[in-house]
PDB file of C-alpha atoms and ligand atoms in Angstrom:
ATOM      1  CA  MET A  26      21.346  10.375  -5.039  1.00 73.00           C
ATOM      2  CA  SER A  27      22.940  12.547  -2.349  1.00 81.00           C
ATOM      3  CA  GLU A  28      26.034  11.307  -0.553  1.00 78.00           C
ATOM      4  CA  GLY A  29      24.048  11.031   2.688  1.00 86.00           C
ATOM      5  CA  SER A  30      21.470   8.719   1.220  1.00 93.00           C
ATOM      6  CA  LEU A  31      24.091   6.587  -0.482  1.00 95.00           C
ATOM      7  CA  GLU A  32      25.793   6.119   2.905  1.00 97.00           C
ATOM      8  CA  LEU A  33      22.469   5.213   4.489  1.00 97.00           C
ATOM      9  CA  LYS A  34      21.704   2.744   1.702  1.00 98.00           C
ATOM     10  CA  LYS A  35      25.064   1.059   2.278  1.00 97.00           C
ATOM     11  CA  LYS A  36      24.325   0.742   6.002  1.00 97.00           C
ATOM     12  CA  ILE A  37      20.878  -0.738   5.253  1.00 98.00           C
ATOM     13  CA  VAL A  38      22.266  -3.308   2.846  1.00 97.00           C
ATOM     14  CA  LYS A  39      25.035  -4.255   5.274  1.00 97.00           C
ATOM     15  CA  LYS A  40      22.617  -4.655   8.192  1.00 97.00           C
ATOM     16  CA  GLY A  41      20.541  -7.060   6.127  1.00 94.00           C
ATOM     17  CA  ASN A  42      17.283  -7.570   8.046  1.00 96.00           C
ATOM     18  CA  LEU A  43      15.158  -5.792   5.459  1.00 98.00           C
ATOM     19  CA  PRO A  44      11.399  -5.649   5.957  1.00 98.00           C
ATOM     20  CA  ALA A  45       9.910  -8.075   3.410  1.00 98.00           C
ATOM     21  CA  HIS A  46       6.622  -6.202   3.211  1.00 98.00           C
ATOM     22  CA  VAL A  47       6.433  -2.408   3.512  1.00 99.00           C
ATOM     23  CA  ALA A  48       3.035  -0.683   3.518  1.00 99.00           C
ATOM     24  CA  ILE A  49       2.613   3.080   3.126  1.00 99.00           C
ATOM     25  CA  ILE A  50      -0.198   5.504   3.947  1.00 98.00           C
ATOM     26  CA  MET A  51       0.636   8.241   1.432  1.00 98.00           C
ATOM     27  CA  ASP A  52      -0.806  11.280   3.177  1.00 98.00           C
ATOM     28  CA  GLY A  53      -0.350  15.022   2.716  1.00 98.00           C
ATOM     29  CA  ASN A  54      -0.940  15.654  -0.984  1.00 98.00           C
ATOM     30  CA  GLY A  55      -3.697  18.165  -0.225  1.00 98.00           C
ATOM     31  CA  ARG A  56      -1.612  20.055   2.343  1.00 98.00           C
ATOM     32  CA  TRP A  57       1.378  20.155  -0.003  1.00 98.00           C
ATOM     33  CA  ALA A  58      -0.787  21.787  -2.681  1.00 98.00           C
ATOM     34  CA  LYS A  59      -2.463  24.202  -0.255  1.00 98.00           C
ATOM     35  CA  ARG A  60       0.896  25.479   0.968  1.00 98.00           C
ATOM     36  CA  ARG A  61       1.744  26.344  -2.628  1.00 98.00           C
ATOM     37  CA  GLY A  62      -1.626  27.924  -3.365  1.00 98.00           C
ATOM     38  CA  LEU A  63      -2.384  25.112  -5.828  1.00 98.00           C
ATOM     39  CA  PRO A  64      -5.509  22.957  -6.215  1.00 97.00           C
ATOM     40  CA  ARG A  65      -5.500  19.674  -4.261  1.00 97.00           C
ATOM     41  CA  THR A  66      -5.315  17.761  -7.529  1.00 97.00           C
ATOM     42  CA  ALA A  67      -1.842  19.250  -8.139  1.00 98.00           C
ATOM     43  CA  GLY A  68      -0.820  17.576  -4.878  1.00 98.00           C
ATOM     44  CA  HIS A  69      -1.982  14.183  -6.136  1.00 98.00           C
ATOM     45  CA  LYS A  70      -0.083  14.725  -9.374  1.00 98.00           C
ATOM     46  CA  ALA A  71       3.069  15.488  -7.393  1.00 98.00           C
ATOM     47  CA  GLY A  72       2.284  12.412  -5.271  1.00 98.00           C
ATOM     48  CA  VAL A  73       2.531  10.202  -8.346  1.00 98.00           C
ATOM     49  CA  LYS A  74       6.156  11.321  -8.803  1.00 98.00           C
ATOM     50  CA  THR A  75       6.886  10.167  -5.262  1.00 98.00           C
ATOM     51  CA  VAL A  76       5.202   6.831  -6.023  1.00 98.00           C
ATOM     52  CA  LYS A  77       7.596   6.352  -8.924  1.00 98.00           C
ATOM     53  CA  ARG A  78      10.745   7.086  -6.953  1.00 98.00           C
ATOM     54  CA  ILE A  79       9.719   4.958  -3.976  1.00 98.00           C
ATOM     55  CA  VAL A  80       8.728   2.003  -6.179  1.00 98.00           C
ATOM     56  CA  ARG A  81      12.155   2.214  -7.832  1.00 98.00           C
ATOM     57  CA  ALA A  82      13.943   2.514  -4.483  1.00 98.00           C
ATOM     58  CA  ALA A  83      12.008  -0.427  -2.992  1.00 98.00           C
ATOM     59  CA  GLY A  84      12.776  -2.651  -5.986  1.00 97.00           C
ATOM     60  CA  ASP A  85      16.399  -1.603  -5.947  1.00 97.00           C
ATOM     61  CA  LEU A  86      16.786  -2.440  -2.235  1.00 97.00           C
ATOM     62  CA  GLY A  87      15.228  -5.866  -2.699  1.00 97.00           C
ATOM     63  CA  ILE A  88      12.023  -5.294  -0.732  1.00 98.00           C
ATOM     64  CA  SER A  89       9.592  -8.100  -1.677  1.00 98.00           C
ATOM     65  CA  ILE A  90       6.239  -6.327  -1.333  1.00 99.00           C
ATOM     66  CA  LEU A  91       5.280  -2.648  -1.363  1.00 99.00           C
ATOM     67  CA  THR A  92       1.642  -1.916  -0.516  1.00 99.00           C
ATOM     68  CA  LEU A  93       0.405   1.621  -1.192  1.00 98.00           C
ATOM     69  CA  PHE A  94      -2.859   2.953   0.242  1.00 98.00           C
ATOM     70  CA  THR A  95      -3.967   4.576  -2.994  1.00 98.00           C
ATOM     71  CA  PHE A  96      -7.721   5.020  -2.619  1.00 98.00           C
ATOM     72  CA  SER A  97      -9.871   4.187   0.372  1.00 98.00           C
ATOM     73  CA  ARG A  98     -13.590   3.486   0.447  1.00 97.00           C
ATOM     74  CA  GLU A  99     -13.897   6.689   2.474  1.00 97.00           C
ATOM     75  CA  ASN A 100     -12.196   8.673  -0.328  1.00 97.00           C
ATOM     76  CA  TRP A 101     -15.403   8.472  -2.433  1.00 97.00           C
ATOM     77  CA  LYS A 102     -16.791  11.123  -0.063  1.00 97.00           C
ATOM     78  CA  ARG A 103     -14.361  13.732  -1.434  1.00 97.00           C
ATOM     79  CA  PRO A 104     -15.632  16.301  -3.961  1.00 96.00           C
ATOM     80  CA  ARG A 105     -16.488  14.733  -7.306  1.00 97.00           C
ATOM     81  CA  TYR A 106     -13.788  16.591  -9.222  1.00 96.00           C
ATOM     82  CA  GLU A 107     -11.120  15.316  -6.817  1.00 97.00           C
ATOM     83  CA  VAL A 108     -12.297  11.705  -7.042  1.00 97.00           C
ATOM     84  CA  SER A 109     -12.294  11.953 -10.863  1.00 96.00           C
ATOM     85  CA  ALA A 110      -8.820  13.503 -10.844  1.00 97.00           C
ATOM     86  CA  ILE A 111      -7.416  10.665  -8.687  1.00 97.00           C
ATOM     87  CA  MET A 112      -9.086   8.036 -10.917  1.00 96.00           C
ATOM     88  CA  LYS A 113      -7.669   9.734 -14.011  1.00 96.00           C
ATOM     89  CA  LEU A 114      -4.180   9.802 -12.485  1.00 97.00           C
ATOM     90  CA  LEU A 115      -4.460   6.142 -11.643  1.00 96.00           C
ATOM     91  CA  TYR A 116      -5.597   5.296 -15.147  1.00 95.00           C
ATOM     92  CA  GLU A 117      -2.957   7.428 -16.886  1.00 97.00           C
ATOM     93  CA  THR A 118      -0.120   6.396 -14.590  1.00 97.00           C
ATOM     94  CA  THR A 119      -0.844   2.684 -14.938  1.00 97.00           C
ATOM     95  CA  LYS A 120      -1.000   3.032 -18.730  1.00 96.00           C
ATOM     96  CA  ARG A 121       2.189   5.092 -18.882  1.00 97.00           C
ATOM     97  CA  GLU A 122       4.265   3.072 -16.432  1.00 97.00           C
ATOM     98  CA  ILE A 123       3.231  -0.482 -17.248  1.00 98.00           C
ATOM     99  CA  ASN A 124       6.095  -1.033 -19.707  1.00 98.00           C
ATOM    100  CA  GLU A 125       8.736   0.110 -17.244  1.00 97.00           C
ATOM    101  CA  LEU A 126       7.158  -1.913 -14.432  1.00 98.00           C
ATOM    102  CA  ASP A 127       7.085  -5.026 -16.601  1.00 98.00           C
ATOM    103  CA  GLU A 128      10.663  -4.509 -17.836  1.00 98.00           C
ATOM    104  CA  ASN A 129      11.779  -4.261 -14.226  1.00 97.00           C
ATOM    105  CA  ASN A 130      10.109  -7.554 -13.332  1.00 98.00           C
ATOM    106  CA  VAL A 131       7.538  -5.837 -11.063  1.00 98.00           C
ATOM    107  CA  ARG A 132       4.284  -7.690 -10.444  1.00 98.00           C
ATOM    108  CA  LEU A 133       1.296  -5.413 -10.017  1.00 98.00           C
ATOM    109  CA  ILE A 134      -1.537  -6.602  -7.784  1.00 98.00           C
ATOM    110  CA  THR A 135      -4.446  -4.848  -6.077  1.00 98.00           C
ATOM    111  CA  THR A 136      -6.175  -5.140  -2.735  1.00 98.00           C
ATOM    112  CA  GLY A 137      -9.737  -3.912  -2.297  1.00 98.00           C
ATOM    113  CA  ARG A 138     -13.067  -3.964  -4.076  1.00 97.00           C
ATOM    114  CA  ILE A 139     -11.747  -3.451  -7.601  1.00 95.00           C
ATOM    115  CA  GLU A 140     -15.044  -4.588  -9.089  1.00 95.00           C
ATOM    116  CA  GLU A 141     -16.647  -1.330  -7.903  1.00 96.00           C
ATOM    117  CA  LEU A 142     -14.186   0.932  -9.757  1.00 95.00           C
ATOM    118  CA  PRO A 143     -15.225   2.684 -12.996  1.00 92.00           C
ATOM    119  CA  ALA A 144     -15.060   0.293 -15.982  1.00 93.00           C
ATOM    120  CA  GLU A 145     -12.066   1.953 -17.649  1.00 90.00           C
ATOM    121  CA  GLU A 146      -9.903   1.905 -14.499  1.00 91.00           C
ATOM    122  CA  LYS A 147     -10.905  -1.649 -13.791  1.00 95.00           C
ATOM    123  CA  GLU A 148      -9.967  -2.793 -17.272  1.00 96.00           C
ATOM    124  CA  ILE A 149      -6.589  -1.094 -17.367  1.00 96.00           C
ATOM    125  CA  LEU A 150      -5.728  -2.483 -13.933  1.00 97.00           C
ATOM    126  CA  GLU A 151      -6.831  -5.998 -14.848  1.00 97.00           C
ATOM    127  CA  ASN A 152      -4.705  -5.832 -18.005  1.00 97.00           C
ATOM    128  CA  ALA A 153      -1.682  -4.589 -16.064  1.00 98.00           C
ATOM    129  CA  LYS A 154      -2.109  -7.311 -13.440  1.00 98.00           C
ATOM    130  CA  ASN A 155      -2.457  -9.946 -16.104  1.00 98.00           C
ATOM    131  CA  ARG A 156       0.538  -8.754 -18.051  1.00 98.00           C
ATOM    132  CA  THR A 157       2.828  -8.788 -14.986  1.00 98.00           C
ATOM    133  CA  LYS A 158       1.435 -11.870 -13.249  1.00 98.00           C
ATOM    134  CA  ASP A 159       4.503 -14.047 -13.909  1.00 98.00           C
ATOM    135  CA  ASN A 160       7.050 -11.420 -12.869  1.00 98.00           C
ATOM    136  CA  THR A 161       9.185 -12.429  -9.936  1.00 98.00           C
ATOM    137  CA  GLY A 162      10.588  -9.105  -8.661  1.00 98.00           C
ATOM    138  CA  LEU A 163       8.939  -6.520  -6.433  1.00 98.00           C
ATOM    139  CA  ILE A 164       5.215  -7.028  -5.797  1.00 98.00           C
ATOM    140  CA  LEU A 165       3.560  -3.635  -6.079  1.00 98.00           C
ATOM    141  CA  ASN A 166       0.240  -3.868  -4.294  1.00 98.00           C
ATOM    142  CA  LEU A 167      -2.160  -0.964  -4.794  1.00 98.00           C
ATOM    143  CA  ALA A 168      -4.861  -0.786  -2.129  1.00 98.00           C
ATOM    144  CA  LEU A 169      -7.813   0.573  -4.084  1.00 98.00           C
ATOM    145  CA  ASN A 170     -11.374   1.093  -2.944  1.00 98.00           C
ATOM    146  CA  TYR A 171     -10.006  -0.511   0.203  1.00 98.00           C
ATOM    147  CA  GLY A 172     -11.355  -0.356   3.755  1.00 98.00           C
ATOM    148  CA  GLY A 173     -10.100  -2.522   6.599  1.00 98.00           C
ATOM    149  CA  ARG A 174     -13.466  -2.997   8.294  1.00 98.00           C
ATOM    150  CA  THR A 175     -15.166  -3.804   4.983  1.00 98.00           C
ATOM    151  CA  GLU A 176     -12.460  -6.363   4.274  1.00 98.00           C
ATOM    152  CA  ILE A 177     -13.080  -8.045   7.652  1.00 98.00           C
ATOM    153  CA  LEU A 178     -16.854  -8.055   7.086  1.00 98.00           C
ATOM    154  CA  ASP A 179     -16.396  -9.489   3.575  1.00 98.00           C
ATOM    155  CA  ALA A 180     -14.269 -12.246   5.103  1.00 98.00           C
ATOM    156  CA  VAL A 181     -16.872 -12.979   7.806  1.00 98.00           C
ATOM    157  CA  LYS A 182     -19.643 -13.198   5.204  1.00 98.00           C
ATOM    158  CA  GLU A 183     -17.635 -15.578   3.057  1.00 98.00           C
ATOM    159  CA  PHE A 184     -16.805 -17.755   6.045  1.00 98.00           C
ATOM    160  CA  ALA A 185     -20.469 -17.794   7.096  1.00 98.00           C
ATOM    161  CA  LEU A 186     -21.425 -18.950   3.599  1.00 98.00           C
ATOM    162  CA  ASP A 187     -18.883 -21.751   3.765  1.00 98.00           C
ATOM    163  CA  VAL A 188     -20.332 -22.823   7.116  1.00 98.00           C
ATOM    164  CA  LYS A 189     -23.838 -22.704   5.664  1.00 98.00           C
ATOM    165  CA  GLU A 190     -22.678 -24.889   2.792  1.00 98.00           C
ATOM    166  CA  ARG A 191     -21.096 -27.215   5.365  1.00 97.00           C
ATOM    167  CA  LYS A 192     -17.575 -26.800   3.978  1.00 98.00           C
ATOM    168  CA  LEU A 193     -16.372 -25.793   7.466  1.00 96.00           C
ATOM    169  CA  GLU A 194     -17.561 -25.696  11.084  1.00 97.00           C
ATOM    170  CA  PRO A 195     -17.550 -22.505  13.203  1.00 97.00           C
ATOM    171  CA  ASN A 196     -14.919 -24.155  15.372  1.00 97.00           C
ATOM    172  CA  ASP A 197     -12.559 -24.455  12.424  1.00 96.00           C
ATOM    173  CA  LEU A 198     -12.059 -20.701  12.551  1.00 97.00           C
ATOM    174  CA  ASP A 199      -8.639 -19.719  13.844  1.00 98.00           C
ATOM    175  CA  GLU A 200      -6.301 -16.851  12.917  1.00 98.00           C
ATOM    176  CA  LYS A 201      -4.731 -18.709  10.031  1.00 97.00           C
ATOM    177  CA  THR A 202      -8.056 -19.807   8.542  1.00 98.00           C
ATOM    178  CA  PHE A 203      -9.501 -16.304   8.917  1.00 98.00           C
ATOM    179  CA  SER A 204      -6.471 -14.763   7.159  1.00 98.00           C
ATOM    180  CA  GLU A 205      -7.262 -16.946   4.180  1.00 98.00           C
ATOM    181  CA  TYR A 206     -10.607 -15.183   3.775  1.00 98.00           C
ATOM    182  CA  LEU A 207      -9.018 -11.726   3.603  1.00 98.00           C
ATOM    183  CA  TYR A 208      -8.199  -9.881   0.354  1.00 98.00           C
ATOM    184  CA  THR A 209      -4.524 -10.279   1.299  1.00 98.00           C
ATOM    185  CA  LYS A 210      -4.650 -14.074   1.647  1.00 97.00           C
ATOM    186  CA  ASP A 211      -1.586 -14.532  -0.560  1.00 95.00           C
ATOM    187  CA  LEU A 212       0.580 -11.956   1.218  1.00 98.00           C
ATOM    188  CA  PRO A 213       2.523 -11.974   4.482  1.00 98.00           C
ATOM    189  CA  ASP A 214       1.547  -9.259   6.983  1.00 98.00           C
ATOM    190  CA  PRO A 215       3.428  -5.957   6.590  1.00 98.00           C
ATOM    191  CA  ASP A 216       6.616  -5.721   8.642  1.00 98.00           C
ATOM    192  CA  LEU A 217       6.705  -1.942   8.444  1.00 98.00           C
ATOM    193  CA  LEU A 218       3.938   0.634   7.995  1.00 98.00           C
ATOM    194  CA  ILE A 219       5.060   4.129   7.024  1.00 99.00           C
ATOM    195  CA  ARG A 220       2.667   7.071   7.279  1.00 98.00           C
ATOM    196  CA  THR A 221       3.623  10.447   5.872  1.00 98.00           C
ATOM    197  CA  SER A 222       2.502  13.914   7.015  1.00 98.00           C
ATOM    198  CA  GLY A 223       2.395  13.305  10.717  1.00 98.00           C
ATOM    199  CA  GLU A 224      -1.022  11.880  11.604  1.00 98.00           C
ATOM    200  CA  MET A 225      -0.833   9.135  14.237  1.00 98.00           C
ATOM    201  CA  ARG A 226      -3.612   6.874  12.971  1.00 98.00           C
ATOM    202  CA  ILE A 227      -4.207   3.703  10.984  1.00 98.00           C
ATOM    203  CA  SER A 228      -7.223   5.158   9.097  1.00 98.00           C
ATOM    204  CA  ASN A 229      -8.919   1.820   8.439  1.00 98.00           C
ATOM    205  CA  PHE A 230      -5.850   0.414   6.642  1.00 98.00           C
ATOM    206  CA  LEU A 231      -4.983  -3.308   6.949  1.00 98.00           C
ATOM    207  CA  LEU A 232      -6.566  -3.557  10.412  1.00 98.00           C
ATOM    208  CA  TRP A 233      -6.113  -7.303  10.825  1.00 98.00           C
ATOM    209  CA  GLN A 234      -2.725  -7.472   9.117  1.00 98.00           C
ATOM    210  CA  THR A 235      -0.960  -4.724  11.103  1.00 98.00           C
ATOM    211  CA  SER A 236      -1.343  -6.349  14.549  1.00 97.00           C
ATOM    212  CA  TYR A 237       2.426  -6.721  14.916  1.00 96.00           C
ATOM    213  CA  THR A 238       3.607  -4.306  12.242  1.00 98.00           C
ATOM    214  CA  GLU A 239       6.204  -1.689  13.176  1.00 98.00           C
ATOM    215  CA  LEU A 240       4.850   1.831  12.686  1.00 98.00           C
ATOM    216  CA  TYR A 241       6.885   4.751  11.372  1.00 98.00           C
ATOM    217  CA  VAL A 242       5.310   8.198  11.120  1.00 98.00           C
ATOM    218  CA  THR A 243       7.131  11.101   9.505  1.00 98.00           C
ATOM    219  CA  ASN A 244       6.041  14.725   9.224  1.00 98.00           C
ATOM    220  CA  VAL A 245       7.228  14.877   5.617  1.00 98.00           C
ATOM    221  CA  LEU A 246       4.307  15.355   3.210  1.00 98.00           C
ATOM    222  CA  TRP A 247       3.972  12.602   0.584  1.00 98.00           C
ATOM    223  CA  PRO A 248       4.986  14.746  -2.436  1.00 98.00           C
ATOM    224  CA  ASN A 249       8.167  15.701  -0.549  1.00 98.00           C
ATOM    225  CA  PHE A 250       8.921  12.144   0.624  1.00 98.00           C
ATOM    226  CA  ALA A 251      12.382  11.460  -0.777  1.00 98.00           C
ATOM    227  CA  VAL A 252      14.331   8.242  -1.186  1.00 98.00           C
ATOM    228  CA  LYS A 253      16.427   9.255   1.822  1.00 98.00           C
ATOM    229  CA  ASP A 254      13.233   9.499   3.929  1.00 98.00           C
ATOM    230  CA  PHE A 255      12.312   5.989   2.785  1.00 98.00           C
ATOM    231  CA  TYR A 256      15.780   4.748   3.724  1.00 98.00           C
ATOM    232  CA  GLN A 257      15.451   6.478   7.100  1.00 98.00           C
ATOM    233  CA  ALA A 258      12.226   4.568   7.806  1.00 98.00           C
ATOM    234  CA  ILE A 259      13.857   1.278   6.860  1.00 98.00           C
ATOM    235  CA  TRP A 260      16.954   1.978   8.926  1.00 98.00           C
ATOM    236  CA  ASP A 261      14.732   2.831  11.906  1.00 98.00           C
ATOM    237  CA  TYR A 262      12.892  -0.489  11.436  1.00 98.00           C
ATOM    238  CA  GLN A 263      16.141  -2.447  11.164  1.00 97.00           C
ATOM    239  CA  ASN A 264      17.246  -1.129  14.525  1.00 96.00           C
ATOM    240  CA  ARG A 265      14.121  -2.062  16.428  1.00 95.00           C
ATOM    241  CA  GLU A 266      13.551  -5.181  18.464  1.00 90.00           C
ATOM    242  CA  ARG A 267      10.430  -7.080  17.392  1.00 84.00           C
ATOM    243  CA  ARG A 268       9.068  -9.239  20.178  1.00 84.00           C
ATOM    244  CA  PHE A 269       5.603 -10.316  18.960  1.00 87.00           C
ATOM    245  CA  GLY A 270       4.318 -10.321  22.532  1.00 87.00           C
ATOM    246  CA  LYS A 271       7.234 -12.360  23.888  1.00 87.00           C
ATOM    247  CA  ILE A 272       9.988 -11.041  26.172  1.00 81.00           C
TER     248      ILE A 272
HETATM  249  C1  LIG B  10      -3.609  11.464   0.523  1.00 83.78           C
HETATM  250  O1  LIG B  10      -3.393  12.844   0.562  1.00 83.78           O
HETATM  251  C2  LIG B  10      -3.565  10.921  -0.840  1.00 83.78           C
HETATM  252  C3  LIG B  10      -4.583  10.263  -1.491  1.00 83.78           C
HETATM  253  C4  LIG B  10      -5.883  10.012  -0.871  1.00 83.78           C
HETATM  254  C5  LIG B  10      -4.453   9.808  -2.892  1.00 83.78           C
HETATM  255  C6  LIG B  10      -3.166   9.153  -3.243  1.00 83.78           C
HETATM  256  C7  LIG B  10      -3.109   9.041  -4.708  1.00 83.78           C
HETATM  257  C8  LIG B  10      -2.015   9.259  -5.472  1.00 83.78           C
HETATM  258  C9  LIG B  10      -0.687   9.591  -4.932  1.00 83.78           C
HETATM  259  C10 LIG B  10      -2.166   9.218  -6.951  1.00 83.78           C
HETATM  260  C11 LIG B  10      -2.340   7.881  -7.627  1.00 83.78           C
HETATM  261  C12 LIG B  10      -1.387   6.829  -7.220  1.00 83.78           C
HETATM  262  C13 LIG B  10      -0.870   5.846  -7.992  1.00 83.78           C
HETATM  263  C14 LIG B  10      -0.295   4.645  -7.332  1.00 83.78           C
HETATM  264  C15 LIG B  10      -0.799   5.896  -9.452  1.00 83.78           C
HETATM  265  P1  LIG B  10      -4.558  13.782   1.068  1.00 83.78           P
HETATM  266  O2  LIG B  10      -5.306  14.273  -0.123  1.00 83.78           O
HETATM  267  O3  LIG B  10      -5.368  13.071   2.081  1.00 83.78           O
HETATM  268  O4  LIG B  10      -3.745  14.948   1.726  1.00 83.78           O
HETATM  269  P2  LIG B  10      -4.195  15.897   2.926  1.00 83.78           P
HETATM  270  O5  LIG B  10      -4.382  14.998   4.121  1.00 83.78           O
HETATM  271  O6  LIG B  10      -3.048  16.824   3.083  1.00 83.78           O
HETATM  272  O7  LIG B  10      -5.472  16.567   2.488  1.00 83.78           O
END
């Protein structure tokens, strides 16, 4: 670790008000590859290396939950070879890293319609989740086949069914009850959302949950996103004033 990032880490630890839940839109793999004259899939491969270092850094800092936007429902519209390459990376990475994750007390969970993933990916993820379910360290939450609007519609449908079955009345619906119908029912809302590679949008990520989340956008492309960039985002968050609509 460079001297600069060690200094920054010390300041972060001393300040103390860490975000409990950090979510990341990992963008820019394609652009990173293009700039090097490489296929887009090389960018995703490089992106996996960043995932590893940021997971380690988050665990080391004592962040409770790290949510990574890994594959959106919209991503199925990419060329077939790219979708297959991302699925393969996910499969291989989970298989390769599960021992280290488990040894480091990381609990792997997923958010999104996992049931629609290819059988092999689904199985390896379910095994990894099962194996780490009692771990008490960092919660690594992979958003997979995830879409924010779909999640809200799934929640509405489930609530409507409960009303039909007379378990609840329409008037019982408030923010807390609705949150319990979302995929993320067991998680607190993100405190900080980081987006790499400069785009100023939410891209259908955690629409309900990010109402009061602090946003941090950096121009750094995901494969180049270093631990010091992660620290910078956290330091920026720690120095903001969160008002939640109050004065
Ligand atoms: C965005 O870059 C990246 C993705 C859609 C895929 C992210 C997947 C990984 C990093 C690999 C698997 C991850 C894990 C957790 C094992 P982009 O392709 O949209 O980049 P661009 O906007 O520059 O085209």
